Coordinates of C-alpha atoms and ligand atoms in Angstrom, one line a residue:
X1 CA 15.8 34.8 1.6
X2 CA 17.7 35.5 4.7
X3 CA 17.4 39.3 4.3
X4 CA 13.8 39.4 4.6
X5 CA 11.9 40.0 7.7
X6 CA 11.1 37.6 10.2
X7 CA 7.5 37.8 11.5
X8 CA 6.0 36.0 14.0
X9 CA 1.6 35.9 13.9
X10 CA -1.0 35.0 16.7
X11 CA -3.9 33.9 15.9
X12 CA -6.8 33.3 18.8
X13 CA -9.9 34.9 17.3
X14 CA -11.7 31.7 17.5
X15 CA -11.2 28.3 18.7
X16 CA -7.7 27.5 17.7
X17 CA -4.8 28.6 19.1
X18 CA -2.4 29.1 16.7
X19 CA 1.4 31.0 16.3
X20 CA 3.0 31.2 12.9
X21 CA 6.4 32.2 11.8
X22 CA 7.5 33.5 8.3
X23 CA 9.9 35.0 6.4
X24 CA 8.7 36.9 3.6
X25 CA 6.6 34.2 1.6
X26 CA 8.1 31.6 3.6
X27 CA 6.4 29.5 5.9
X28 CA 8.8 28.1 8.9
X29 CA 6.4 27.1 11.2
X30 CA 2.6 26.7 11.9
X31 CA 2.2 25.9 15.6
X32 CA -1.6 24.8 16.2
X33 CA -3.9 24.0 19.8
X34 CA -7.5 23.4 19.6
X35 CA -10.3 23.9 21.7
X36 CA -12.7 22.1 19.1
X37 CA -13.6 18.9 21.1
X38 CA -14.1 21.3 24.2
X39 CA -16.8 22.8 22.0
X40 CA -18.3 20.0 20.4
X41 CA -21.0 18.6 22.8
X42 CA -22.2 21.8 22.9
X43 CA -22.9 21.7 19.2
X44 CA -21.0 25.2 18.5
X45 CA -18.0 27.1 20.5
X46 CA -18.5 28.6 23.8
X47 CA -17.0 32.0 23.8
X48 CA -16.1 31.2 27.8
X49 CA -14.7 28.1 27.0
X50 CA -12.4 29.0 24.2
X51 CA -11.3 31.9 26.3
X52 CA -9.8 29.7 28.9
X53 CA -8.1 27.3 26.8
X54 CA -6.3 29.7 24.6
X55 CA -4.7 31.2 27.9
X56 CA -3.4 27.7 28.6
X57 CA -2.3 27.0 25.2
X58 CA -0.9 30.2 23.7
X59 CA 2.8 30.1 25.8
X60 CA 3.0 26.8 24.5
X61 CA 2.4 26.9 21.1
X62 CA 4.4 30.2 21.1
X63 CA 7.9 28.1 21.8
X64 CA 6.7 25.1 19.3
X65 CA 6.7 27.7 17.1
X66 CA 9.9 29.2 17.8
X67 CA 11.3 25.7 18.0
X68 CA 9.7 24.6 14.5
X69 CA 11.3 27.4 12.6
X70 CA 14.4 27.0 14.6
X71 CA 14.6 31.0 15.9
X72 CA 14.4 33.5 19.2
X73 CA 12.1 35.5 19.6
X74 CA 15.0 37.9 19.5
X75 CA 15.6 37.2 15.8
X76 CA 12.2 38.2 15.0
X77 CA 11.4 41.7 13.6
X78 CA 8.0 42.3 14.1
X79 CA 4.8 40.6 15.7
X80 CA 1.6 40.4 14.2
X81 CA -1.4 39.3 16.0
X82 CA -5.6 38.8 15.1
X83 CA -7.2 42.0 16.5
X84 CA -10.8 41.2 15.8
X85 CA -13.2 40.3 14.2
X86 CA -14.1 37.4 16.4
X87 CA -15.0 36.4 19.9
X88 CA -13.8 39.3 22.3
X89 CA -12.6 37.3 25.0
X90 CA -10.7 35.3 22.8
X91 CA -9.5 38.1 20.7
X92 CA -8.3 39.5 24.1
X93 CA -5.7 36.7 25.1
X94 CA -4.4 36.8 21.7
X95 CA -3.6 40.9 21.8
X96 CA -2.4 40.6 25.3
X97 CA 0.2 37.7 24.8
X98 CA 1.1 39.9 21.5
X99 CA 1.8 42.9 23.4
X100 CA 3.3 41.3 26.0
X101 CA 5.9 39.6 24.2
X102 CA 6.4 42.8 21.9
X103 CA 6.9 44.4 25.1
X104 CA 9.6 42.1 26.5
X105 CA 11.2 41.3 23.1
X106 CA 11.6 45.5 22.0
X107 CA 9.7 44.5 18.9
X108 CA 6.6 46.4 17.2
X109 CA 3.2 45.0 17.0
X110 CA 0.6 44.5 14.2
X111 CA -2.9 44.0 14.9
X112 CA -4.5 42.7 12.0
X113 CA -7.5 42.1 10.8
X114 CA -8.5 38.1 10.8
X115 CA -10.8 38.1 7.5
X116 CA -7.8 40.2 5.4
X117 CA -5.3 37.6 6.7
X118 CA -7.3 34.7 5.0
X119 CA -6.5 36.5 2.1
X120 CA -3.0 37.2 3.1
X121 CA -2.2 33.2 3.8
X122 CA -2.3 32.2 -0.1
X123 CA 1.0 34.2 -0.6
X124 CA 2.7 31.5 1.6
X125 CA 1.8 29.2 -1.8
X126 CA 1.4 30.7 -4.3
X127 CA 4.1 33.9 -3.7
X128 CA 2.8 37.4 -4.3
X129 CA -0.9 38.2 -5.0
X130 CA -1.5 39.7 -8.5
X131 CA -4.2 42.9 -7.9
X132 CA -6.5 43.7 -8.1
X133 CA -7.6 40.5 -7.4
X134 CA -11.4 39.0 -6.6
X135 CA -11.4 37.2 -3.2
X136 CA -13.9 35.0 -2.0
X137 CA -14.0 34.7 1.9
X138 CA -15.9 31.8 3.3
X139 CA -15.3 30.7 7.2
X140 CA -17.4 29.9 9.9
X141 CA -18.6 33.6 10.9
X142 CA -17.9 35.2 7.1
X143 CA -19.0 34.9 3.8
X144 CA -17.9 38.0 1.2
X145 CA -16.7 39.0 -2.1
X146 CA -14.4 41.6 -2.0
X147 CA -12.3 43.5 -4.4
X148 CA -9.0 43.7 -3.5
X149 CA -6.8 46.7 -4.7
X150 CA -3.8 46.8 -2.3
X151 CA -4.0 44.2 0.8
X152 CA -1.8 46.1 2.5
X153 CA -4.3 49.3 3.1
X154 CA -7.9 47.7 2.3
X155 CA -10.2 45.6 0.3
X156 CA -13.7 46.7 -0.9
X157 CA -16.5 44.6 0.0
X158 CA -18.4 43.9 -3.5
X159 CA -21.2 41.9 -1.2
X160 CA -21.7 39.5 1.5
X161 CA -24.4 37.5 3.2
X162 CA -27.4 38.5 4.3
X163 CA -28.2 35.9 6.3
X164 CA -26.0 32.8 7.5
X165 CA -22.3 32.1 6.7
X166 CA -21.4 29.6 4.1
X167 CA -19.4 27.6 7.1
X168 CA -22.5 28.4 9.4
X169 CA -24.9 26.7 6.6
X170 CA -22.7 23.5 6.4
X171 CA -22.5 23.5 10.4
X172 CA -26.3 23.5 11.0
X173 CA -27.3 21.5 8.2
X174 CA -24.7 18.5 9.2
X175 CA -26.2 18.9 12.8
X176 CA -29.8 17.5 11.3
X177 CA -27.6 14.8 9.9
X178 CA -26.4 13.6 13.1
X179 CA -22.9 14.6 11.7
X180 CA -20.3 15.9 14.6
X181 CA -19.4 19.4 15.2
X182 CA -17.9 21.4 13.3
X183 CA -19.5 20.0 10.2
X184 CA -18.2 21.3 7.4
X185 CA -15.2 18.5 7.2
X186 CA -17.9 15.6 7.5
X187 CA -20.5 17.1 5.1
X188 CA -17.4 17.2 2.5
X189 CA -16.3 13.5 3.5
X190 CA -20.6 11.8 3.2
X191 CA -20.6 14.0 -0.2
X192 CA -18.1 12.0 -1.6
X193 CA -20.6 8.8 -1.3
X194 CA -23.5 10.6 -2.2
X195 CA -25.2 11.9 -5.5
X196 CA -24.8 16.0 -5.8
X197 CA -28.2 15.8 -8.5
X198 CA -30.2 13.4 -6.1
X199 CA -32.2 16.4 -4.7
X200 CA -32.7 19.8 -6.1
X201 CA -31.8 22.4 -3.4
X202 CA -32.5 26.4 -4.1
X203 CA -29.7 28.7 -5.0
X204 CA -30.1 31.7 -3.0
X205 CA -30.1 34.7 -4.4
X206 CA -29.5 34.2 -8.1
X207 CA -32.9 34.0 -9.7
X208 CA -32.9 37.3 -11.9
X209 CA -34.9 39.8 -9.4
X210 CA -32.4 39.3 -6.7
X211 CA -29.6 39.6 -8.8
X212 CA -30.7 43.2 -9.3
X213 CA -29.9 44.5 -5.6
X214 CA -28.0 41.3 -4.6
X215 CA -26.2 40.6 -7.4
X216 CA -22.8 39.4 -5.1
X217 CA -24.8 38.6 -2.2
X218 CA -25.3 35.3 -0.5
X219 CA -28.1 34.0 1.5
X220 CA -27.8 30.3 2.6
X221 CA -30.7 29.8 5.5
X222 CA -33.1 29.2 2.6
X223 CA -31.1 26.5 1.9
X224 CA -30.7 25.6 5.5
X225 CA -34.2 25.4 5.5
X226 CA -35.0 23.5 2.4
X227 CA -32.9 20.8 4.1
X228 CA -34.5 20.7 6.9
X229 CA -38.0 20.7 5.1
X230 CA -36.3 17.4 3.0
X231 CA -35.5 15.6 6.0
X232 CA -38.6 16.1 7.8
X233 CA -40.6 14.6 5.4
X234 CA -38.7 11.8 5.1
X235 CA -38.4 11.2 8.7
X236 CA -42.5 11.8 8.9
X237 CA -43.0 9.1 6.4
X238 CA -40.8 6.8 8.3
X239 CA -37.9 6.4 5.7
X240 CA -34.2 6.5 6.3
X241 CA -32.2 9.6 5.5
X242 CA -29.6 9.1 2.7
X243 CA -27.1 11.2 4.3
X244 CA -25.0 11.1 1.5
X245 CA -27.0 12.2 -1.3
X246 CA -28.5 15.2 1.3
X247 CA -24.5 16.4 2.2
X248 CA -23.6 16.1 -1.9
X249 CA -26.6 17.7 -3.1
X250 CA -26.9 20.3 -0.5
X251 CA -22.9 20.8 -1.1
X252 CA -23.2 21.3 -4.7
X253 CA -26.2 24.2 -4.1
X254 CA -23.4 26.0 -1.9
X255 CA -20.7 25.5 -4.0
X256 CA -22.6 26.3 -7.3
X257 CA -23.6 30.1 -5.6
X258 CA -20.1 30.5 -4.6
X259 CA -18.5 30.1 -7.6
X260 CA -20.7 31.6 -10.0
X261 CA -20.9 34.9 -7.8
X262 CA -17.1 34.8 -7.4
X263 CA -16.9 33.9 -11.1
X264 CA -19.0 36.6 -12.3
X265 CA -17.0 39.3 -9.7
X266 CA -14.4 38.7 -12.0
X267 CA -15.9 38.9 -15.2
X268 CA -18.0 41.8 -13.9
X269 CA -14.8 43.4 -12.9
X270 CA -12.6 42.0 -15.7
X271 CA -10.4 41.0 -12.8
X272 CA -8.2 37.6 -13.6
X273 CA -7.5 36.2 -10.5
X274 CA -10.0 35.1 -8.2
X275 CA -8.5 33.6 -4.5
X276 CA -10.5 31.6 -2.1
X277 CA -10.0 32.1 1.8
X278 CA -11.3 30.8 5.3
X279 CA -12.5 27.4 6.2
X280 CA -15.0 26.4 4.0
X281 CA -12.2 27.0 1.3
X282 CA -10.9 23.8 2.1
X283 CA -13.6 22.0 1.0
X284 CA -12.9 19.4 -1.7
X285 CA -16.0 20.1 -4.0
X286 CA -15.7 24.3 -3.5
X287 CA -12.2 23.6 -5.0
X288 CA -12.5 21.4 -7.6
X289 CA -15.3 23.3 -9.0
X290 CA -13.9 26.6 -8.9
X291 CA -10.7 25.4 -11.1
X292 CA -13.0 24.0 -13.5
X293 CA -15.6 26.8 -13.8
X294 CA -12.6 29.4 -13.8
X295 CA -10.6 27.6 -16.7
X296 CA -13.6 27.7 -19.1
X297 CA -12.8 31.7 -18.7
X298 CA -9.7 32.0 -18.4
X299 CA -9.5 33.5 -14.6
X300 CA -7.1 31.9 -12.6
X301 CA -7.6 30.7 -9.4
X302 CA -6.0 30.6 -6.0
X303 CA -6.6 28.5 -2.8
X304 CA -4.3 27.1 -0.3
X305 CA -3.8 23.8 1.0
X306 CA -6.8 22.7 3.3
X307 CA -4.6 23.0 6.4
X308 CA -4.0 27.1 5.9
X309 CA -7.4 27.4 4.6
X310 CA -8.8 27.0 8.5
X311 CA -7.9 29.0 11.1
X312 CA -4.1 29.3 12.2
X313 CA -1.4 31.4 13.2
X314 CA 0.7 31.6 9.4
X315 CA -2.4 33.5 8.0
X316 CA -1.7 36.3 10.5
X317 CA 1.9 36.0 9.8
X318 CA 1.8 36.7 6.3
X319 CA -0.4 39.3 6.7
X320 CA 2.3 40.9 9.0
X321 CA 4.9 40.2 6.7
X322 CA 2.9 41.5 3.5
X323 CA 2.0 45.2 5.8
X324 CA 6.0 44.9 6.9
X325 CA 6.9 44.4 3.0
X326 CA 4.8 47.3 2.3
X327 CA 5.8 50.1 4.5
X328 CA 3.2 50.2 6.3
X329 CA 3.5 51.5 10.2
X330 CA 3.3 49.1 13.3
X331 CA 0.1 49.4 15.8
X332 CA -0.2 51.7 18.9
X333 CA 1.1 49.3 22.1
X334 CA -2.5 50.6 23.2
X335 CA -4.1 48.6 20.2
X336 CA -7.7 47.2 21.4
X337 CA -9.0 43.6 20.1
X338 CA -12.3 44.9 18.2
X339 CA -14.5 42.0 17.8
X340 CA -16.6 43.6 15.4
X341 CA -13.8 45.1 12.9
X342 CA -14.9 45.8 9.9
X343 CA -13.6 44.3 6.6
X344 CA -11.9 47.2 5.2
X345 CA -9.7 47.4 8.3
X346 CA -6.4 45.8 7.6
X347 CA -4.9 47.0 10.4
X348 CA -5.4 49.0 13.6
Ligands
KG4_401 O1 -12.1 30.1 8.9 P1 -12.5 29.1 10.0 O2 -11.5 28.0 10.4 O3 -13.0 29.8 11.3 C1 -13.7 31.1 11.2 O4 -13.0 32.1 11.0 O5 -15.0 31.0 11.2 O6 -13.8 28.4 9.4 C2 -14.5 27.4 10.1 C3 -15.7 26.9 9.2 C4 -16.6 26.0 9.9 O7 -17.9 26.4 9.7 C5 -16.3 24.6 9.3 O8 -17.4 23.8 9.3 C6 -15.9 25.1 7.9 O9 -15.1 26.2 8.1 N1 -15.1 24.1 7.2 C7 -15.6 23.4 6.1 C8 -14.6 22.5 5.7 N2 -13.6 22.6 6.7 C9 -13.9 23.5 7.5 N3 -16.7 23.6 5.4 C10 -16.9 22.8 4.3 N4 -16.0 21.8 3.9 C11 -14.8 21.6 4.6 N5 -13.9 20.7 4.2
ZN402 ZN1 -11.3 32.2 10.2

């Protein structure tokens, strides 16, 4: 609709580059630049690296963006931008370029909180998000279950890892499969050839003494390890690796934590909408299996496409526009990037 508000997001918390534009739930744009095959030989992104390349890519993909949705920046009423958590440097382009063009433009700023904005992007699909709602936040650097009352002025973390990220877990264990960086995209493509029952992995966390003081925790670098055990022995004994059947099966151990905890979040809370966020979000298995483990209890699930499930610039957007939406007031110009925000700040 015309009459809602026009926001513009940054997003540089990482290594993509990305400026979104919305209006209300609407998507217009979703401009991207990434520093991934800077990073890749390395075998994980160099804080340094991304840095640099988001300084030459973020006056770019701010005009593709204006261009894409077909505005000004003087049309737009209010700029959001990713003030942690994530790499400082990083974080710091993204805050600058914000306050600069808030500056120039006479337009208020919004720095938002990076893990509440892979919430936040699902609106742009699937409209307004019923709460109190479960989320389930799994990205590179994050892997939580939150309760989330009101969006707009903070979720409660219900639990979290306690040792590597979901995203993290797929990353490492596709590196002792040879498989390029980052690997959660080809651990999800070699699944699809392989059998997810050919080995049995452990499932962190959910024999019944954990679940007493971990109950929605995660741990994945037992898993991590178990893999790594596997493909040892194999190697030792001289026999090929089926890559396949090790992404599937390891696959299906992640996603089979993931959605039982997120499951039992709900039922725990009687909450009836669950929504998945963050990068590992796009993966095919995660997805499928959350529909059909949801359905047999009637919660209702939420994910969006693959494409706003990594990171980008809408996400931050439609955070903007959801705090905008709700009254909520615009950020000090002083607003610092915090790499180390904490999950129940929405914004600063
Ligand atoms: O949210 P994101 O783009 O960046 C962070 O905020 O961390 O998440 C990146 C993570 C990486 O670990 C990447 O391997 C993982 O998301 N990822 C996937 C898939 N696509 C991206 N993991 C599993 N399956 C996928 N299809
Ligand atoms: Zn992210």
């Amino acid at each position: 609709m015309a009459d809602e508000p026009l926001i513009l997001g940054i997003e540089t918390s990482c290594d993509e580059t990305g400026v979104g534009v919305v209006r209300g739930h609407t998507l217009l744009a979703d401009a991207l630049a990434s520093s991934v095959d800077q990073h890749a030989r390395f075998g994980g992104v160099v804080p340094e690296v991304a840095s640099r390349a988001h300084l030459e890519a973020i006056v770019p993909t701010m005009q593709r963006a204006l261009t894409e949705a077909g505005v000004t920046l003087a049309d737009v009423d209010a700029i959001a931008v990713t003030a942690g958590p994530g790499l400082a440097g990083a974080l710091l382009v993204g805050v600058a370029a914000a306050k600069g063009y808030a500056i120039a433009a006479e337009k208020p700023v919004y720095g938002v909180n990076h893990l509440a904005a892979h919430v936040a992007v699902d609106t742009l699909e699937h409209g307004p998000l019923p709460e109190p709602a479960i989320a389930l936040l799994v990205s590179g650097g994050h892997s939580s279950l939150l309760l989330v009352d009101d969006l707009a002025r903070g979720v409660t973390p219900l639990g979290a890892t306690i040792d590597d990220a979901a995203g993290e877990a797929f990353d490492k264990v596709a590196r002792l499969l040879g498989l390029p960086f980052p690997g959660g995209p080809y651990i999800d493509r070699e699944a699809r050839a392989g059998d997810p029952a050919a080995i049995a992995f452990p499932r962190g966390l959910t024999a019944a003494k954990d679940l007493v003081a971990h109950r929605h925790d995660f741990s994945f670098s037992g898993l991590k390890t178990a893999v790594a055990r596997w493909v040892e022995a194999r190697q030792r004994a001289g026999e090929p690796v089926p890559v396949a059947d090790v992404a599937a099966s390891f696959q299906e151990a992640v996603c089979d934590v993931l959605v039982n905890k997120a499951l039992d979040a709900c039922r725990s809370r009687g909450v009836p909408t669950l929504v998945i966020g963050g990068g590992v979000a796009a993966n095919s298995r995660l997805r499928a299996m959350a529909e059909q483990r949801a359905a047999r209890h009637g919660i209702r699930v939420r994910v969006p496409r693959p494409g706003l499930c990594t990171d980008n610039g809408a996400m931050v957007a439609a955070l903007g526009s959801h705090l905008v939406a709700s009254g909520v007031a615009p950020s000090r110009l002083d607003l610092p990037a915090d790499s180390a925000m904490p999950l129940t700040t929405v914004g600063v």
